[in-house]
Amino acid sequence: MFHPLRVSEVERLTDDSVAVTFQVPPELRETFRHIPGQHLALRRESAATGEEIRRTYSICSPAAPQGEDPVLRVGIRLVDGGEFSTYALKELAVGDTVDVMEPMGRFLLPPRPGTFAAIVGGSGITPVLSMASTLLAREPEARFCLIRSDRTAASTMFLDEVADLKDRFPDRFQLVTVLSREEQQAGLPSGRLDQERLAGLLPALLPVDEVDGWFLCGPFGLVIAAERALRGLGVERGRIHQEIFHVDDGSSPAAVRAAAIPARATLTATLDGRSGTWPVQEGESLLETVLRSRADAPYACKGGVCGTCRAFLVTGEVRMDRNYALESEETDAGYVLACQSHPVTPEVELDFDR
Ligand code: FES
């Protein structure tokens, strides 16, 4: 559910990114209390088409302990041709109101004792900043190693916030920055982080098998390279958590999507305790089928990335175009992403409430 929140600060981070802070009224304090790693869906009407557009942005602020007011701050980087990010960077100002959905997502690190590490690229630092700052402040024994890659120092988001963590927790926070387009001081790596480099770099930085959780966040290529490097170093799948940003939208052409759909498929869906049955139109996702009749169907990215549209497949079979949000345990348990699902059987039933 969306809530109108007032913007209390817009801070320029780099030439192409800002951090936006929202004011949370007292009655919504619990609604907007987040777990480190979660994101917010923001909504506005397109100035060009009048259609509703939604985008998800990760929360960068530390999670507030119970009893304290939550600070809700997201990082937004300009995406080429991206209507929402252009609006956020060029127009959004203190005092404006934005529709904001409560925090969501399953890329999470609730504070707990242990050693954790993250490999991030570009704006992938955003949720990890919340994870590291919350963990180090709340767990006196916990350790965090951050490996971040960016193009240049000037394009690096949250440079000051990360430096501040290093100052505050010099013994428990380890930072390695890799710049792909800039020479660094002697001893610091530069160039692109690929699978081979990570496989060599990681064991030199920390005892890989003693890390309780790995958090990979950033562009597709980096996250996949990091996952393969970790798997190659013997890290179990269950310790690797990932979130992918900036997915290329061209990976599932409509013709391919339509090919698997039975001539007349019907979808039954339960949402907030109410059910309905509708025909699935050619080429559309099951989320789009539901949205034609139920505007309250949950979604944010429509790109298979955020997991907001997760639903339980009660009957039938579906094919997903792509899935960057659900873990294999969730798909094995029967969950699907409605925004990526197309019916394979003539009848499909989804439950959004489970
Ligand atoms: S709406 Fe984001 S994964 Fe479906």
XYZ file of N, CA and C and ligand atoms in Angstrom, residues 39 56 106 287 298-310 322-326 336-340, ligand 1:
85
model
N 14.024 -2.400 0.156
C 13.861 -1.263 -0.755
C 12.459 -0.668 -0.614
N 11.723 0.949 -7.829
C 12.168 0.595 -6.484
C 13.574 1.131 -6.261
N 13.724 -9.278 -0.018
C 14.266 -10.390 0.763
C 15.790 -10.477 0.678
N 0.662 -11.038 -13.882
C 0.453 -9.796 -13.127
C -0.439 -8.840 -13.932
N 0.115 -6.368 -6.118
C 1.413 -5.793 -5.725
C 2.469 -5.916 -6.819
N 3.132 -4.831 -7.117
C 4.269 -4.879 -8.029
C 5.091 -3.620 -7.840
N 6.320 -3.659 -8.313
C 7.140 -2.448 -8.308
C 7.945 -2.366 -9.592
N 8.829 -3.371 -9.838
C 9.756 -3.219 -10.969
C 9.215 -3.775 -12.271
N 8.336 -4.754 -12.226
C 7.863 -5.503 -13.401
C 9.014 -6.092 -14.195
N 10.159 -6.237 -13.588
C 11.335 -6.724 -14.314
C 11.941 -7.986 -13.719
N 11.256 -8.613 -12.770
C 11.784 -9.851 -12.192
C 12.894 -9.620 -11.183
N 13.002 -8.383 -10.672
C 14.138 -8.034 -9.821
C 13.744 -7.831 -8.353
N 12.594 -7.205 -8.103
C 12.318 -6.760 -6.728
C 11.593 -7.802 -5.876
N 10.833 -8.701 -6.485
C 10.131 -9.738 -5.725
C 8.805 -9.290 -5.135
N 8.379 -8.049 -5.380
C 7.126 -7.535 -4.800
C 5.908 -8.346 -5.272
N 5.975 -8.887 -6.501
C 4.814 -9.565 -7.097
C 4.796 -11.055 -6.769
N 5.581 -11.481 -5.811
C 5.668 -12.910 -5.473
C 4.292 -13.476 -5.139
N 12.143 -14.542 -16.450
C 13.396 -14.445 -15.714
C 13.086 -14.252 -14.233
N 14.055 -14.551 -13.431
C 13.858 -14.454 -11.986
C 15.177 -14.059 -11.333
N 15.251 -12.813 -10.917
C 16.435 -12.373 -10.182
C 16.088 -12.106 -8.722
N 14.868 -12.460 -8.324
C 14.407 -12.071 -6.988
C 14.219 -13.248 -6.044
N 13.719 -14.366 -6.564
C 13.407 -15.484 -5.665
C 14.597 -16.411 -5.524
N 6.250 -18.017 -7.355
C 6.627 -17.497 -8.675
C 6.553 -15.971 -8.639
N 7.143 -15.350 -9.653
C 6.998 -13.905 -9.821
C 5.876 -13.683 -10.834
N 4.793 -13.061 -10.390
C 3.649 -12.899 -11.291
C 4.009 -12.042 -12.504
N 4.915 -11.081 -12.321
C 5.238 -10.179 -13.433
C 6.029 -10.882 -14.529
N 6.567 -12.064 -14.231
C 7.380 -12.801 -15.205
C 6.724 -14.100 -15.652
S 7.279 -6.584 -9.793
Fe 9.384 -6.749 -9.297
S 9.783 -8.861 -9.558
Fe 7.748 -8.655 -10.231
